[in-house]
Amino acid sequence: GAVVSQHPSWVICKSGTSVKIECRSLDFQATTMFWYRQFPKQSLMLMATSNEGSKATYEQGVEKDKFLINHASLTLSTLTVTSAHPEDSSFYICSARGGTSGGARADTQYFGPGTRLTVL
Amino acid sequence: AQTVTQSQPEMSVQEAETVTLSCTYDTSESDYYLFWYKQPPSRQMILVIRQEAYKQQNATENRFSVNFQKAAKSFSLKISDSQLGDAAMYFCAYRSANHAGNMLTFGGGTRLMVKP
């Protein structure tokens, strides 16, 4: 139990285009999901907290108009990188917090496999 | 704000031996959770072990155990009988039990190499 998927696993796009990354909790409901960015050989940097049915909470320094987050259901959150530029190239990881249903332990975050974004 | 520090950027261990990874944290809260996550080359973050601060007993998961010293704000991870598959980045993480967002604060990570 407690599986989180991300799609796509790797995307290459041209500068100026928008890219959508999906994060799904497969066997549990997640009222809260998190989006992280990870640079090579560095730790995870929290970008935003996504709550089902409400606006995401962004960390300081993260542009909300640049990184659009939608948490439309209890099992799906999406991150859209708008007008991507080469400096947006990175590894993006989502996580979902377990709740009272499914196989996830309460108050533990379960991570997706990540999405490698390369902007040419 | 809480901070998590992993003072060992890299560690190595001989296969079948035991290794301990260090983690210290700073918080003014009394109720919180601590985690160790493993990130292998695939970059999938895997939960290794978790500890509730209100529990005095150290958490264990098979070959993985922690030494939780609440007063010292220390949370080290011991890996016994190390295996080649244990080679990975290990991240220590803190989560408040009271914060509404329940976000994780990560340490900088420790790269563990396992020598055959």
mmCIF file of C-alpha atoms in Angstrom:
data_model
loop_
_atom_site.group_PDB
_atom_site.id
_atom_site.type_symbol
_atom_site.label_atom_id
_atom_site.label_comp_id
_atom_site.label_asym_id
_atom_site.label_seq_id
_atom_site.Cartn_x
_atom_site.Cartn_y
_atom_site.Cartn_z
ATOM 1 C CA GLY A 1 0.000 0.000 0.000
ATOM 2 C CA ALA A 2 0.822 3.725 0.031
ATOM 3 C CA VAL A 3 1.936 4.073 -3.574
ATOM 4 C CA VAL A 4 2.288 7.442 -5.246
ATOM 5 C CA SER A 5 2.771 7.737 -8.975
ATOM 6 C CA GLN A 6 4.014 10.594 -11.107
ATOM 7 C CA HIS A 7 3.612 11.144 -14.796
ATOM 8 C CA PRO A 8 5.597 11.712 -16.883
ATOM 9 C CA SER A 9 8.843 10.380 -15.484
ATOM 10 C CA TRP A 10 10.904 12.414 -17.941
ATOM 11 C CA VAL A 11 9.931 15.278 -20.198
ATOM 12 C CA ILE A 12 11.934 17.367 -22.618
ATOM 13 C CA CYS A 13 10.356 20.541 -23.912
ATOM 14 C CA LYS A 14 11.220 23.698 -25.771
ATOM 15 C CA SER A 15 11.682 26.981 -23.991
ATOM 16 C CA GLY A 16 8.412 28.876 -23.690
ATOM 17 C CA THR A 17 6.121 25.871 -23.558
ATOM 18 C CA SER A 18 4.122 24.684 -20.563
ATOM 19 C CA VAL A 19 4.506 21.299 -18.964
ATOM 20 C CA LYS A 20 2.039 19.509 -16.687
ATOM 21 C CA ILE A 21 3.144 16.913 -14.160
ATOM 22 C CA GLU A 22 0.604 14.651 -12.484
ATOM 23 C CA CYS A 23 0.869 13.181 -9.022
ATOM 24 C CA ARG A 24 -1.531 10.424 -7.955
ATOM 25 C CA SER A 25 -2.039 8.523 -4.744
ATOM 26 C CA LEU A 26 -2.994 5.076 -5.990
ATOM 27 C CA ASP A 27 -4.416 3.318 -2.957
ATOM 28 C CA PHE A 28 -5.187 6.026 -0.468
ATOM 29 C CA GLN A 29 -6.792 9.419 -0.295
ATOM 30 C CA ALA A 30 -4.549 12.393 0.240
ATOM 31 C CA THR A 31 -6.027 15.664 1.362
ATOM 32 C CA THR A 32 -2.564 17.166 1.304
ATOM 33 C CA MET A 33 0.125 16.758 -1.323
ATOM 34 C CA PHE A 34 3.488 18.432 -1.545
ATOM 35 C CA TRP A 35 5.669 19.472 -4.464
ATOM 36 C CA TYR A 36 9.452 19.508 -4.180
ATOM 37 C CA ARG A 37 12.296 20.437 -6.421
ATOM 38 C CA GLN A 38 15.666 18.731 -6.196
ATOM 39 C CA PHE A 39 18.887 19.906 -7.794
ATOM 40 C CA PRO A 40 21.720 17.417 -8.397
ATOM 41 C CA LYS A 41 23.382 16.215 -5.203
ATOM 42 C CA GLN A 42 21.178 18.433 -3.071
ATOM 43 C CA SER A 43 18.333 17.928 -0.676
ATOM 44 C CA LEU A 44 14.671 18.395 -1.484
ATOM 45 C CA MET A 45 13.344 21.932 -1.549
ATOM 46 C CA LEU A 46 9.658 22.320 -0.759
ATOM 47 C CA MET A 47 7.917 24.409 -3.387
ATOM 48 C CA ALA A 48 4.308 24.286 -2.269
ATOM 49 C CA THR A 49 1.701 22.501 -0.229
ATOM 50 C CA SER A 50 -1.384 21.444 -2.126
ATOM 51 C CA ASN A 51 -4.682 20.980 -0.326
ATOM 52 C CA GLU A 52 -7.644 19.332 -1.987
ATOM 53 C CA GLY A 53 -10.294 21.841 -2.963
ATOM 54 C CA SER A 54 -8.338 24.938 -1.986
ATOM 55 C CA LYS A 55 -5.483 27.075 -3.195
ATOM 56 C CA ALA A 56 -1.951 25.850 -2.784
ATOM 57 C CA THR A 57 0.390 27.421 -0.273
ATOM 58 C CA TYR A 58 3.682 28.412 -1.855
ATOM 59 C CA GLU A 59 7.018 28.683 -0.135
ATOM 60 C CA GLN A 60 8.870 31.948 -0.148
ATOM 61 C CA GLY A 61 10.596 32.612 -3.428
ATOM 62 C CA VAL A 62 8.414 30.271 -5.476
ATOM 63 C CA GLU A 63 6.407 32.056 -8.162
ATOM 64 C CA LYS A 64 2.787 30.931 -7.997
ATOM 65 C CA ASP A 65 2.083 32.152 -11.518
ATOM 66 C CA LYS A 66 5.039 30.177 -12.783
ATOM 67 C CA PHE A 67 4.245 26.937 -10.997
ATOM 68 C CA LEU A 68 0.502 26.353 -11.098
ATOM 69 C CA ILE A 69 -0.815 23.725 -8.738
ATOM 70 C CA ASN A 70 -4.243 22.142 -8.892
ATOM 71 C CA HIS A 71 -5.463 19.595 -6.364
ATOM 72 C CA ALA A 72 -8.845 18.754 -7.827
ATOM 73 C CA SER A 73 -9.455 15.427 -6.117
ATOM 74 C CA LEU A 74 -8.300 13.415 -3.133
ATOM 75 C CA THR A 75 -6.001 11.361 -5.335
ATOM 76 C CA LEU A 76 -4.659 13.821 -7.884
ATOM 77 C CA SER A 77 -2.541 16.945 -7.804
ATOM 78 C CA THR A 78 -0.972 18.575 -10.840
ATOM 79 C CA LEU A 79 1.952 20.938 -11.210
ATOM 80 C CA THR A 80 2.124 23.005 -14.381
ATOM 81 C CA VAL A 81 5.361 24.755 -15.192
ATOM 82 C CA THR A 82 4.256 27.653 -17.367
ATOM 83 C CA SER A 83 6.455 29.200 -20.033
ATOM 84 C CA ALA A 84 9.314 26.930 -19.069
ATOM 85 C CA HIS A 85 12.882 28.127 -19.420
ATOM 86 C CA PRO A 86 16.183 26.263 -19.148
ATOM 87 C CA GLU A 87 16.607 27.359 -15.537
ATOM 88 C CA ASP A 88 13.436 25.435 -14.702
ATOM 89 C CA SER A 89 15.182 22.202 -15.654
ATOM 90 C CA SER A 90 15.237 20.096 -12.530
ATOM 91 C CA PHE A 91 13.910 17.011 -10.807
ATOM 92 C CA TYR A 92 10.406 17.521 -9.436
ATOM 93 C CA ILE A 93 9.057 15.214 -6.749
ATOM 94 C CA CYS A 94 5.604 15.051 -5.256
ATOM 95 C CA SER A 95 4.502 13.454 -2.028
ATOM 96 C CA ALA A 96 1.147 12.658 -0.510
ATOM 97 C CA ARG A 97 0.301 12.639 3.148
ATOM 98 C CA GLY A 98 -1.514 9.581 4.443
ATOM 99 C CA GLY A 99 -4.822 9.957 6.175
ATOM 100 C CA THR A 100 -7.446 7.768 7.702
ATOM 101 C CA SER A 101 -8.205 5.640 4.648
ATOM 102 C CA GLY A 102 -6.222 3.230 2.561
ATOM 103 C CA GLY A 103 -2.861 1.665 3.266
ATOM 104 C CA ALA A 104 -1.007 4.841 4.117
ATOM 105 C CA ARG A 105 0.089 5.560 7.652
ATOM 106 C CA ALA A 106 -1.444 8.701 9.054
ATOM 107 C CA ASP A 107 0.751 11.775 8.978
ATOM 108 C CA THR A 108 3.520 10.180 6.938
ATOM 109 C CA GLN A 109 4.488 11.482 3.510
ATOM 110 C CA TYR A 110 4.842 9.014 0.663
ATOM 111 C CA PHE A 111 6.817 10.083 -2.343
ATOM 112 C CA GLY A 112 6.339 9.691 -6.061
ATOM 113 C CA PRO A 113 9.207 8.533 -8.273
ATOM 114 C CA GLY A 114 9.895 12.039 -9.533
ATOM 115 C CA THR A 115 9.826 13.785 -12.906
ATOM 116 C CA ARG A 116 12.939 14.932 -14.686
ATOM 117 C CA LEU A 117 12.240 18.120 -16.624
ATOM 118 C CA THR A 118 14.671 19.273 -19.277
ATOM 119 C CA VAL A 119 13.966 22.576 -20.994
ATOM 120 C CA LEU A 120 15.921 23.213 -24.177
ATOM 121 C CA ALA B 1 11.895 27.628 12.367
ATOM 122 C CA GLN B 2 13.070 24.084 12.582
ATOM 123 C CA THR B 3 16.376 23.005 11.116
ATOM 124 C CA VAL B 4 17.786 19.570 10.441
ATOM 125 C CA THR B 5 21.511 18.951 10.157
ATOM 126 C CA GLN B 6 23.299 15.938 8.765
ATOM 127 C CA SER B 7 26.969 16.482 9.449
ATOM 128 C CA GLN B 8 28.254 13.618 7.321
ATOM 129 C CA PRO B 9 28.068 14.362 3.584
ATOM 130 C CA GLU B 10 29.438 10.899 2.795
ATOM 131 C CA MET B 11 29.897 7.654 4.649
ATOM 132 C CA SER B 12 31.180 4.278 3.588
ATOM 133 C CA VAL B 13 30.758 0.857 5.112
ATOM 134 C CA GLN B 14 31.955 -2.615 4.339
ATOM 135 C CA GLU B 15 29.306 -5.077 3.310
ATOM 136 C CA ALA B 16 27.878 -6.940 6.322
ATOM 137 C CA GLU B 17 29.207 -4.322 8.727
ATOM 138 C CA THR B 18 27.271 -1.747 10.735
ATOM 139 C CA VAL B 19 27.140 1.972 10.055
ATOM 140 C CA THR B 20 25.540 4.879 11.894
ATOM 141 C CA LEU B 21 24.337 8.031 10.188
ATOM 142 C CA SER B 22 24.008 11.174 12.298
ATOM 143 C CA CYS B 23 21.193 13.685 12.404
ATOM 144 C CA THR B 24 20.535 16.571 14.734
ATOM 145 C CA TYR B 25 17.659 18.987 14.704
ATOM 146 C CA ASP B 26 16.626 22.191 16.327
ATOM 147 C CA THR B 27 13.098 22.849 17.508
ATOM 148 C CA SER B 28 11.232 24.471 20.342
ATOM 149 C CA GLU B 29 8.317 22.081 20.010
ATOM 150 C CA SER B 30 7.716 19.040 22.155
ATOM 151 C CA ASP B 31 5.478 17.057 19.816
ATOM 152 C CA TYR B 32 6.848 16.077 16.446
ATOM 153 C CA TYR B 33 7.846 13.232 14.145
ATOM 154 C CA LEU B 34 11.233 12.274 12.776
ATOM 155 C CA PHE B 35 11.907 10.261 9.651
ATOM 156 C CA TRP B 36 14.711 8.697 7.700
ATOM 157 C CA TYR B 37 14.203 8.473 3.956
ATOM 158 C CA LYS B 38 16.406 6.646 1.486
ATOM 159 C CA GLN B 39 16.952 7.862 -2.066
ATOM 160 C CA PRO B 40 18.711 5.275 -4.264
ATOM 161 C CA PRO B 41 20.066 6.101 -7.718
ATOM 162 C CA SER B 42 16.557 5.707 -9.114
ATOM 163 C CA ARG B 43 15.768 8.856 -7.062
ATOM 164 C CA GLN B 44 12.607 7.318 -5.607
ATOM 165 C CA MET B 45 12.294 8.479 -2.004
ATOM 166 C CA ILE B 46 11.634 5.502 0.256
ATOM 167 C CA LEU B 47 10.561 5.740 3.874
ATOM 168 C CA VAL B 48 13.019 3.796 6.005
ATOM 169 C CA ILE B 49 11.831 4.460 9.531
ATOM 170 C CA ARG B 50 9.836 6.938 11.566
ATOM 171 C CA GLN B 51 9.804 7.959 15.203
ATOM 172 C CA GLU B 52 7.168 9.752 17.217
ATOM 173 C CA ALA B 53 8.762 12.162 19.679
ATOM 174 C CA TYR B 54 6.436 11.171 22.491
ATOM 175 C CA LYS B 55 7.671 7.576 22.339
ATOM 176 C CA GLN B 56 10.754 6.824 24.380
ATOM 177 C CA GLN B 57 11.328 3.486 22.704
ATOM 178 C CA ASN B 58 13.590 3.643 19.679
ATOM 179 C CA ALA B 59 11.962 2.605 16.410
ATOM 180 C CA THR B 60 13.287 -0.448 14.567
ATOM 181 C CA GLU B 61 12.576 -1.872 11.127
ATOM 182 C CA ASN B 62 14.470 -5.085 10.474
ATOM 183 C CA ARG B 63 18.131 -4.067 9.977
ATOM 184 C CA PHE B 64 17.386 -0.396 10.556
ATOM 185 C CA SER B 65 17.138 1.162 13.983
ATOM 186 C CA VAL B 66 17.361 4.630 15.416
ATOM 187 C CA ASN B 67 18.919 6.161 18.493
ATOM 188 C CA PHE B 68 16.511 8.919 19.443
ATOM 189 C CA GLN B 69 17.852 11.271 22.095
ATOM 190 C CA LYS B 70 15.141 13.884 22.592
ATOM 191 C CA ALA B 71 16.995 16.031 25.094
ATOM 192 C CA ALA B 72 20.035 16.158 22.834
ATOM 193 C CA LYS B 73 17.825 16.576 19.733
ATOM 194 C CA SER B 74 19.646 13.761 18.043
ATOM 195 C CA PHE B 75 18.210 11.095 15.755
ATOM 196 C CA SER B 76 20.824 8.745 14.333
ATOM 197 C CA LEU B 77 20.168 5.812 12.018
ATOM 198 C CA LYS B 78 21.957 2.516 12.478
ATOM 199 C CA ILE B 79 22.130 0.081 9.593
ATOM 200 C CA SER B 80 23.181 -3.421 10.601
ATOM 201 C CA ASP B 81 24.523 -6.109 8.274
ATOM 202 C CA SER B 82 24.903 -3.579 5.470
ATOM 203 C CA GLN B 83 23.995 -4.759 1.998
ATOM 204 C CA LEU B 84 24.980 -3.461 -1.415
ATOM 205 C CA GLY B 85 21.393 -2.344 -1.931
ATOM 206 C CA ASP B 86 21.688 0.011 1.022
ATOM 207 C CA ALA B 87 23.907 2.308 -1.030
ATOM 208 C CA ALA B 88 21.930 5.524 -1.435
ATOM 209 C CA MET B 89 21.409 9.057 -0.208
ATOM 210 C CA TYR B 90 19.821 9.120 3.214
ATOM 211 C CA PHE B 91 17.776 12.091 4.362
ATOM 212 C CA CYS B 92 16.725 12.834 7.884
ATOM 213 C CA ALA B 93 13.468 14.781 8.152
ATOM 214 C CA TYR B 94 11.440 16.556 10.814
ATOM 215 C CA ARG B 95 7.734 17.185 10.903
ATOM 216 C CA SER B 96 5.848 19.128 13.507
ATOM 217 C CA ALA B 97 2.806 17.460 14.979
ATOM 218 C CA ASN B 98 1.181 20.826 15.449
ATOM 219 C CA HIS B 99 1.825 22.738 12.261
ATOM 220 C CA ALA B 100 -1.227 22.908 10.080
ATOM 221 C CA GLY B 101 0.674 22.253 6.888
ATOM 222 C CA ASN B 102 2.574 19.273 8.257
ATOM 223 C CA MET B 103 5.507 19.971 5.971
ATOM 224 C CA LEU B 104 8.753 18.048 6.192
ATOM 225 C CA THR B 105 12.047 19.783 6.890
ATOM 226 C CA PHE B 106 14.928 17.818 5.390
ATOM 227 C CA GLY B 107 18.572 17.618 6.278
ATOM 228 C CA GLY B 108 21.195 17.986 3.577
ATOM 229 C CA GLY B 109 21.600 14.261 3.141
ATOM 230 C CA THR B 110 24.327 11.661 3.633
ATOM 231 C CA ARG B 111 25.604 9.581 0.754
ATOM 232 C CA LEU B 112 26.227 6.024 1.902
ATOM 233 C CA MET B 113 28.580 3.839 -0.078
ATOM 234 C CA VAL B 114 28.731 0.108 0.576
ATOM 235 C CA LYS B 115 31.956 -1.680 -0.302
ATOM 236 C CA PRO B 116 31.780 -5.328 -1.352
#
